[in-house]
Amino acid sequence: MKTSAWLVVVFFLASVLTFNLKATTYYVDAGGTNPVAPYSLWSTAATNIQDAAVYATTGDTILVTNGVYQYGSTGNNSQGYHRVFVGYHALLRSVNGPDVTTIVGSFTGQIRCVYLGAGATLSGFTLTNGEGGNAAAEGGGVFVEPGATVTNCVMVGNYGQAGGGGCWGNHDSNPGNCTVINCVIKQNYGPYGSGVDGCLVYNCLLTGNNNGSAAYGGTLYNCTIVGNNDNGPNSIGGANSSTLVNCIIYNNTNGVYADCYQCVLTNCCTTVGPGNTSLPNNSISNAPIFLNPSAGDYHLQIGSSGIDAGTNSYVMGTDLDGNPRIANGVVDMGCYENQNTNPVHYASLSSTNPVAPYTNWLTAATNIQDAVAVAQAGNIVAVDAGVYTNAGVVISGNETNVVALTNGITLLGVYGRQSTIIKGGILTRCAYVGSNSVLSGFTITNGRAQNLTGGGILCQPGGLVANCLVISNSANFPGTYSGGSGGGIYGGMISNCTLAWNTAGSGGGVGGGASVWNCIFTNNVANGGGGACLSILNGCLLSNNLAAYNGNSGMGGAMSNCVAYNCTMKGNIASTGEGGASFLGTNFNCFIIGNSTTYGGGTYQSTNYDCVLSNNFASNYGGGADGGALYNCLLAFNVTSNSITFYGLGGGTYGASLYNCTVVSNSASGGGGGAYGIGIANNCIIMFNTVTGVVQNVFGGENVFYSCMVPTPVTYNGHDITNDPVFVNPAAGDFHLQYTSPCINAGTNFLVSTATDLDGNPRIAGYSVDMGAYEKTPPSIIPNWWLFQYGLTNDGSADFKDLDGTGMPNWEKWKAGLNPTNPASVLAASAPTPMSDGSGTTVTWQSVTDIVYFVEQSTNLSAQPAFYPIQSNIMGQAGTTSYLDVTATNGGPYFYRVGVQ
């Protein structure tokens, strides 16, 4: 008997070794160019999955790289048809996961995405557009035989005629014999399990599935089933006839029944109703409190009753994010594990048994500050919905605050700003946020700063205010817009907040050196900086804010003395003042649209980089901008108009300096439809602007260089042109250049001051910079205007041709200002002439007005290098230009070379 047992073991081990030796990997690449069966190398990979799958047997792997796989199919009337059939105990796996690897079925052909044989595994794909039809009318995304596994997949937009829109595991004969792990199953259709039918399911999200219960039959562990719909008259949108453990089944749309029907529940969160009349085994009906359900984010918010509320007896693997499944001793309900391990304290107005240190909802404090007072640095205070008004915390001088965070904690409104309100009062600020403290998820309202600093919130450096609505607070003397700063918030860091209807002397919404990200400012009022003052703003929207006249002119309807990145300023007003949007600001990549004031409808004495200023209005000077400097900016459709004849100057700009700007379709009533009193204009397009309906692009443009405008300036400097710039679609506001534009390659690189254009593309795409705000990659290195005047094409073919036989290609003749069709038009020098008095040697060459030349000298042509520069920046004269070399006094020999800069 011992010998027999030994033989059994030997044969078993031999079979394992044989299995491993025979295991083969087959490769699939949708972009492959040399598919050769059996596809055993990447270089010979199949281009559709089924071609490789037919070779896979037990233990083999089909490895698929990035791509969309929508060709090939197999099957028959008894099985239905599928894009891919995976044989028994084989593995179909993507290299880089479902975000970049997709299998597409067919509704019209009734082709499901995948048929998974017994014991096979599918990992890392998006399955979409599949339909289970014909005789096997189940499983639109995947049809799974017993013992098979689906993991790390997204099943979206599939249809199962007889059930299992996302995944079918046969709830009738083999319930739970297949396994689905860490998958997103959404927006699938079908009766019974519109998401998944008859499977063992772990850590999955089922959402947006329709026309049947999201889950039918089978057993589900740590799943989130939310936002599904069964539109029948007696429907169950969530789960039907299933066993659920540690699951959240909530906010599903049902006809009559509750989120669950005839289910066995253990440690679940769901509603009670017909078909689900009780919640056994530690199940609860509390709302789960998702982080952002409207955006499809079903992570649990801190303070959710689903946190640490599961049972550890049925935990498997990681959560849907790949994080540890148990983060704080007890598993959470649902597919996501909240990773917070910091102590949490609770505050709720409805608490009936407040007991310090308030470590759960049952013993929550009824006053926020009580819970804050017992929290240590790094702790979290979770606050229930309600209006919190209890005040009395004195800090920052004699200031009274409803809440004061001085201990480096996070104060969190768990139901969000719509439901959790901190309300100030007369001479009572809402909140003080100290360094390293965080305030998130509240409405902050009715705060009145006694010391006129931060009406809603005073935030110290290092403090953070996030996800809040800050509304109707003030930091100003009653009845005036003077006094304090930061009507909504003063100082600190501010993220994803809305600031509305706040007032102050400066910075109606925000003041005091705040750093602001992704916030909305609307209808705030101050004398200086209706929206913000003395702050840095990133990705913000500022609309309909007001810099109010208060005996002094309003300064900066949107912002005053701020730095703005990627912001939109729209519809702001500076009353009888300066800077409808920005006053003394620096703006990067901003849209400044539809603002108005007296001086500088868009900006006043501001520096603008890569900005669009359009449809702004000034009654006196500078419809788009008054003063300052603009780089790579588009100024279009701005207006300055005044019934007093002297005013209404500079429809686009007044007294500003312009660098690679496009100033077009602006208007003025008094003068300078495009620009009035230019400080300087380099590489610009200033065209199609009007004064009282008559074309007038510039008034007082003495400092214009390498620009396109009509007429050229009175004092002519540089290579200006008057041609039509040939925009792509000016009627639609598209002022990019067409390939035939004369402005391409027509600027000078010496006057380029930024690395990119208004679109963020390289500022110099050809040989020379283009005029205007947008750079076009040209086929030719020569400006179109120069080519066209000599009848040459701009496709690059003429660049290196020598049309007149002088030995110079056309691009060199362009640089030298020569005529490519005239053999007499050359860059030629006369013999050097020693001065009779011995003072030097004169070099004379044929030259062109405004071309800039340099001179090099050599005394030994065999030296390396032979020539060295002796003079640059020599402005050419009409006919010839001369240069006296005062070093050449002893008879030489001297050799000279003249070139164009």
Coordinates of C-alpha atoms in Angstrom, one line a residue, residues 349-645:
L349 CA -27.7 69.0 16.2
S350 CA -29.9 66.0 16.6
S351 CA -27.7 64.1 19.0
T352 CA -29.5 63.1 22.2
N353 CA -26.6 61.8 24.1
P354 CA -23.5 64.0 23.6
V355 CA -20.6 62.4 25.4
A356 CA -17.0 63.5 24.9
P357 CA -14.8 62.7 23.0
Y358 CA -17.8 62.3 20.6
T359 CA -16.3 59.3 18.7
N360 CA -19.5 58.1 17.0
W361 CA -22.9 59.5 15.8
L362 CA -24.7 58.1 18.9
T363 CA -22.5 60.3 21.3
A364 CA -22.0 63.2 18.9
A365 CA -21.6 66.8 20.2
T366 CA -24.4 69.2 19.5
N367 CA -22.1 72.1 19.1
I368 CA -19.3 72.0 16.5
Q369 CA -16.8 73.7 18.7
D370 CA -17.2 71.2 21.5
A371 CA -16.1 68.4 19.1
V372 CA -13.3 70.6 17.7
A373 CA -12.0 71.3 21.3
V374 CA -11.3 67.6 22.0
A375 CA -9.7 66.8 18.6
Q376 CA -5.9 66.6 18.3
A377 CA -3.8 67.6 15.4
G378 CA -4.6 65.4 12.4
N379 CA -8.0 64.4 13.7
I380 CA -11.2 64.8 11.8
V381 CA -14.5 66.4 13.0
A382 CA -17.4 65.1 11.0
V383 CA -20.5 67.4 11.1
D384 CA -24.1 66.3 10.4
A385 CA -26.5 68.4 8.4
G386 CA -28.0 71.5 10.0
V387 CA -27.6 75.2 10.7
Y388 CA -24.9 75.9 13.3
T389 CA -25.0 79.3 14.9
N390 CA -23.6 78.9 18.4
A391 CA -20.8 81.5 18.8
G392 CA -18.5 82.7 21.4
V393 CA -15.0 81.6 20.3
V394 CA -12.8 84.7 20.5
I395 CA -9.6 84.7 18.5
S396 CA -7.6 87.2 16.3
G397 CA -7.9 90.2 18.5
N398 CA -11.5 90.7 19.8
E399 CA -13.1 88.7 17.0
T400 CA -15.9 86.3 17.8
N401 CA -16.2 83.2 15.6
V402 CA -18.9 80.5 15.4
V403 CA -16.0 78.0 14.9
A404 CA -12.3 78.3 15.4
L405 CA -9.8 75.7 14.2
T406 CA -6.5 76.3 16.0
N407 CA -5.3 72.7 16.4
G408 CA -4.5 71.5 12.9
I409 CA -7.6 69.4 12.4
T410 CA -10.0 68.8 9.5
L411 CA -13.6 70.0 9.9
L412 CA -15.8 68.2 7.4
G413 CA -19.5 68.6 6.5
V414 CA -20.3 65.0 5.6
Y415 CA -23.5 65.9 3.7
G416 CA -21.8 68.7 1.8
R417 CA -22.3 72.4 1.6
Q418 CA -26.0 72.2 0.5
S419 CA -27.0 70.7 3.9
T420 CA -24.4 71.9 6.4
I421 CA -24.4 75.6 7.3
I422 CA -22.3 77.8 9.6
K423 CA -24.1 81.0 10.1
G424 CA -22.5 84.1 11.6
G425 CA -24.2 87.2 13.0
I426 CA -23.7 90.8 14.0
L427 CA -20.0 91.3 14.5
T428 CA -19.5 87.5 14.4
R429 CA -17.4 85.8 11.8
C430 CA -18.3 82.3 10.7
A431 CA -15.0 80.6 11.0
Y432 CA -11.3 81.0 11.8
V433 CA -9.1 78.5 10.1
G434 CA -5.6 78.2 11.6
S435 CA -2.4 77.0 10.0
N436 CA -2.6 73.3 9.0
S437 CA -6.3 73.2 9.5
V438 CA -8.9 72.3 6.9
L439 CA -12.6 73.5 6.6
S440 CA -14.5 71.5 3.9
G441 CA -18.1 70.9 2.9
F442 CA -20.0 73.9 4.4
T443 CA -22.1 76.8 3.5
I444 CA -20.6 79.9 5.2
T445 CA -23.0 82.8 5.4
N446 CA -24.0 86.0 7.3
G447 CA -20.6 86.5 8.7
R448 CA -19.7 90.0 9.8
A449 CA -16.1 90.7 10.7
Q450 CA -15.7 93.0 13.6
N451 CA -12.1 93.9 12.7
L452 CA -13.1 94.1 9.0
T453 CA -10.9 91.2 8.0
G454 CA -12.5 88.1 6.5
G455 CA -16.3 88.4 6.9
G456 CA -17.0 84.7 6.3
I457 CA -13.6 83.1 7.1
L458 CA -10.2 84.3 8.3
C459 CA -7.7 81.7 7.0
Q460 CA -4.1 81.8 8.2
P461 CA -1.2 80.8 6.0
G462 CA -1.2 77.0 5.6
G463 CA -4.9 76.7 6.3
L464 CA -7.3 75.4 3.6
V465 CA -10.9 76.1 2.8
A466 CA -12.4 73.6 0.3
N467 CA -15.7 72.6 -1.3
C468 CA -17.6 75.5 0.4
L469 CA -20.3 77.9 -0.5
V470 CA -19.3 81.3 0.9
I471 CA -22.3 83.6 0.5
S472 CA -23.5 86.9 1.8
N473 CA -20.7 87.8 4.2
S474 CA -19.1 91.2 4.7
A475 CA -15.9 92.9 5.8
N476 CA -16.8 96.6 5.3
F477 CA -18.3 99.5 7.1
P478 CA -22.1 99.3 7.0
G479 CA -23.6 101.1 4.0
T480 CA -20.2 101.6 2.3
Y481 CA -17.7 99.7 0.2
S482 CA -14.7 100.8 2.3
G483 CA -12.9 99.5 5.2
G484 CA -11.9 95.8 5.4
S485 CA -10.7 93.1 3.0
G486 CA -11.9 89.7 2.1
G487 CA -15.7 89.9 2.4
G488 CA -15.9 86.1 1.9
I489 CA -12.5 84.8 2.9
Y490 CA -9.3 86.5 3.9
G491 CA -6.0 84.7 3.3
G492 CA -5.0 81.0 3.2
M493 CA -5.6 78.4 0.5
I494 CA -9.0 78.1 -1.1
S495 CA -10.1 75.2 -3.4
N496 CA -13.3 74.4 -5.3
C497 CA -15.4 76.9 -3.5
T498 CA -18.2 79.3 -4.7
L499 CA -18.0 82.9 -3.4
A500 CA -21.2 84.9 -4.0
W501 CA -22.8 88.1 -2.8
N502 CA -20.0 89.0 -0.4
T503 CA -18.9 92.6 0.2
A504 CA -15.7 94.4 1.4
G505 CA -13.7 97.5 0.9
S506 CA -11.2 95.4 -1.2
G507 CA -11.6 91.8 -2.3
G508 CA -15.3 91.3 -2.1
G509 CA -14.9 87.6 -2.5
V510 CA -11.3 87.0 -1.4
G511 CA -8.5 89.2 -0.2
G512 CA -5.3 89.2 1.8
G513 CA -2.9 87.2 -0.2
A514 CA -5.0 84.1 -0.7
S515 CA -4.1 81.3 -3.1
V516 CA -7.2 80.1 -4.9
W517 CA -7.8 77.1 -7.1
N518 CA -10.9 76.2 -9.3
C519 CA -13.3 78.6 -7.6
I520 CA -16.4 80.5 -8.8
F521 CA -16.7 84.2 -7.9
T522 CA -20.1 85.8 -8.7
N523 CA -21.9 89.0 -7.7
N524 CA -19.3 90.0 -5.1
V525 CA -18.8 93.7 -4.5
A526 CA -15.9 95.9 -3.3
N527 CA -14.4 99.2 -4.2
G528 CA -11.1 97.5 -5.2
G529 CA -11.3 94.0 -6.7
G530 CA -15.0 93.1 -6.8
G531 CA -14.1 89.4 -6.9
A532 CA -10.6 89.2 -5.5
C533 CA -7.8 91.5 -4.3
L534 CA -4.0 90.8 -3.7
S535 CA -4.4 87.1 -4.4
I536 CA -3.2 84.4 -6.8
L537 CA -6.0 82.6 -8.7
N538 CA -5.8 79.4 -10.7
G539 CA -8.5 78.0 -13.0
C540 CA -11.3 80.3 -11.6
L541 CA -14.4 81.8 -13.1
L542 CA -15.2 85.4 -12.1
S543 CA -18.5 86.6 -13.4
N544 CA -20.8 89.6 -12.6
N545 CA -18.7 91.0 -9.9
L546 CA -18.6 94.7 -9.2
A547 CA -15.9 97.2 -8.3
A548 CA -18.3 99.8 -6.9
Y549 CA -17.8 103.6 -7.0
N550 CA -17.4 104.7 -3.4
G551 CA -16.3 108.3 -3.7
N552 CA -13.3 106.7 -5.4
S553 CA -13.4 105.0 -8.8
G554 CA -14.1 101.3 -8.8
M555 CA -10.9 99.3 -9.5
G556 CA -11.0 95.9 -11.1
G557 CA -14.5 94.5 -11.4
A558 CA -13.2 90.9 -11.3
M559 CA -9.8 91.4 -9.5
S560 CA -7.4 94.0 -8.3
N561 CA -3.6 93.5 -8.0
C562 CA -3.9 89.8 -8.6
V563 CA -2.0 87.2 -10.5
A564 CA -4.4 84.9 -12.5
Y565 CA -3.7 81.7 -14.3
N566 CA -6.2 80.0 -16.7
C567 CA -9.1 82.1 -15.4
T568 CA -12.3 83.3 -17.1
M569 CA -13.4 86.9 -16.3
K570 CA -16.8 87.5 -17.8
G571 CA -19.4 90.3 -17.3
N572 CA -17.7 92.1 -14.5
I573 CA -18.0 95.9 -14.0
A574 CA -15.8 98.6 -12.5
S575 CA -18.2 101.5 -11.8
T576 CA -16.8 104.8 -13.1
G577 CA -13.4 103.3 -12.8
E578 CA -10.5 101.3 -14.2
G579 CA -10.3 97.7 -15.3
G580 CA -13.6 96.1 -16.0
A581 CA -12.0 92.7 -15.3
S582 CA -8.4 93.3 -14.1
F583 CA -6.8 96.3 -12.4
L584 CA -2.9 96.3 -12.1
G585 CA -2.9 92.5 -12.6
T586 CA -0.8 89.9 -14.3
N587 CA -2.8 87.4 -16.3
F588 CA -1.8 84.1 -18.0
N589 CA -3.9 82.1 -20.4
C590 CA -7.1 84.0 -19.4
F591 CA -10.4 84.6 -21.2
I592 CA -11.5 88.2 -20.5
I593 CA -14.9 88.6 -22.1
G594 CA -17.8 91.1 -21.9
N595 CA -16.5 93.3 -19.0
S596 CA -17.0 97.1 -18.8
T597 CA -15.8 100.2 -17.2
T598 CA -14.5 103.8 -18.0
Y599 CA -10.9 103.0 -18.6
G600 CA -9.8 99.6 -19.8
G601 CA -12.9 97.6 -20.4
G602 CA -10.9 94.3 -20.1
T603 CA -7.8 95.3 -18.2
Y604 CA -6.2 98.4 -16.8
Q605 CA -2.3 98.7 -16.5
S606 CA -2.1 95.0 -16.5
T607 CA 0.3 92.5 -18.1
N608 CA -1.4 89.8 -20.2
Y609 CA 0.2 86.7 -21.5
D610 CA -1.7 84.4 -24.0
C611 CA -5.1 85.9 -23.2
V612 CA -8.2 86.5 -25.2
L613 CA -9.8 89.9 -24.7
S614 CA -13.1 90.2 -26.5
N615 CA -16.4 92.1 -26.4
N616 CA -15.3 94.3 -23.6
F617 CA -16.4 98.0 -23.3
A618 CA -14.9 101.2 -22.1
S619 CA -16.6 104.5 -22.2
N620 CA -13.4 106.5 -22.4
Y621 CA -10.1 104.7 -23.2
G622 CA -9.2 101.1 -24.2
G623 CA -12.1 98.9 -24.9
G624 CA -9.9 95.8 -24.5
A625 CA -7.0 97.2 -22.5
D626 CA -5.8 100.5 -21.2
G627 CA -2.1 100.6 -20.7
G628 CA 0.1 97.7 -19.7
A629 CA 1.7 95.0 -22.0
L630 CA 0.1 92.2 -23.9
Y631 CA 2.0 89.1 -25.3
N632 CA 0.4 86.6 -27.7
C633 CA -3.0 88.0 -27.1
L634 CA -6.1 88.2 -29.2
L635 CA -8.1 91.5 -28.9
A636 CA -11.4 91.3 -30.9
F637 CA -14.8 92.9 -30.9
N638 CA -13.9 95.3 -28.1
V639 CA -15.5 98.8 -28.1
T640 CA -14.8 102.2 -26.7
S641 CA -17.5 104.7 -27.2
N642 CA -18.5 108.1 -25.7
S643 CA -20.9 110.8 -26.8
I644 CA -18.2 113.3 -26.0
T645 CA -16.1 113.5 -29.1

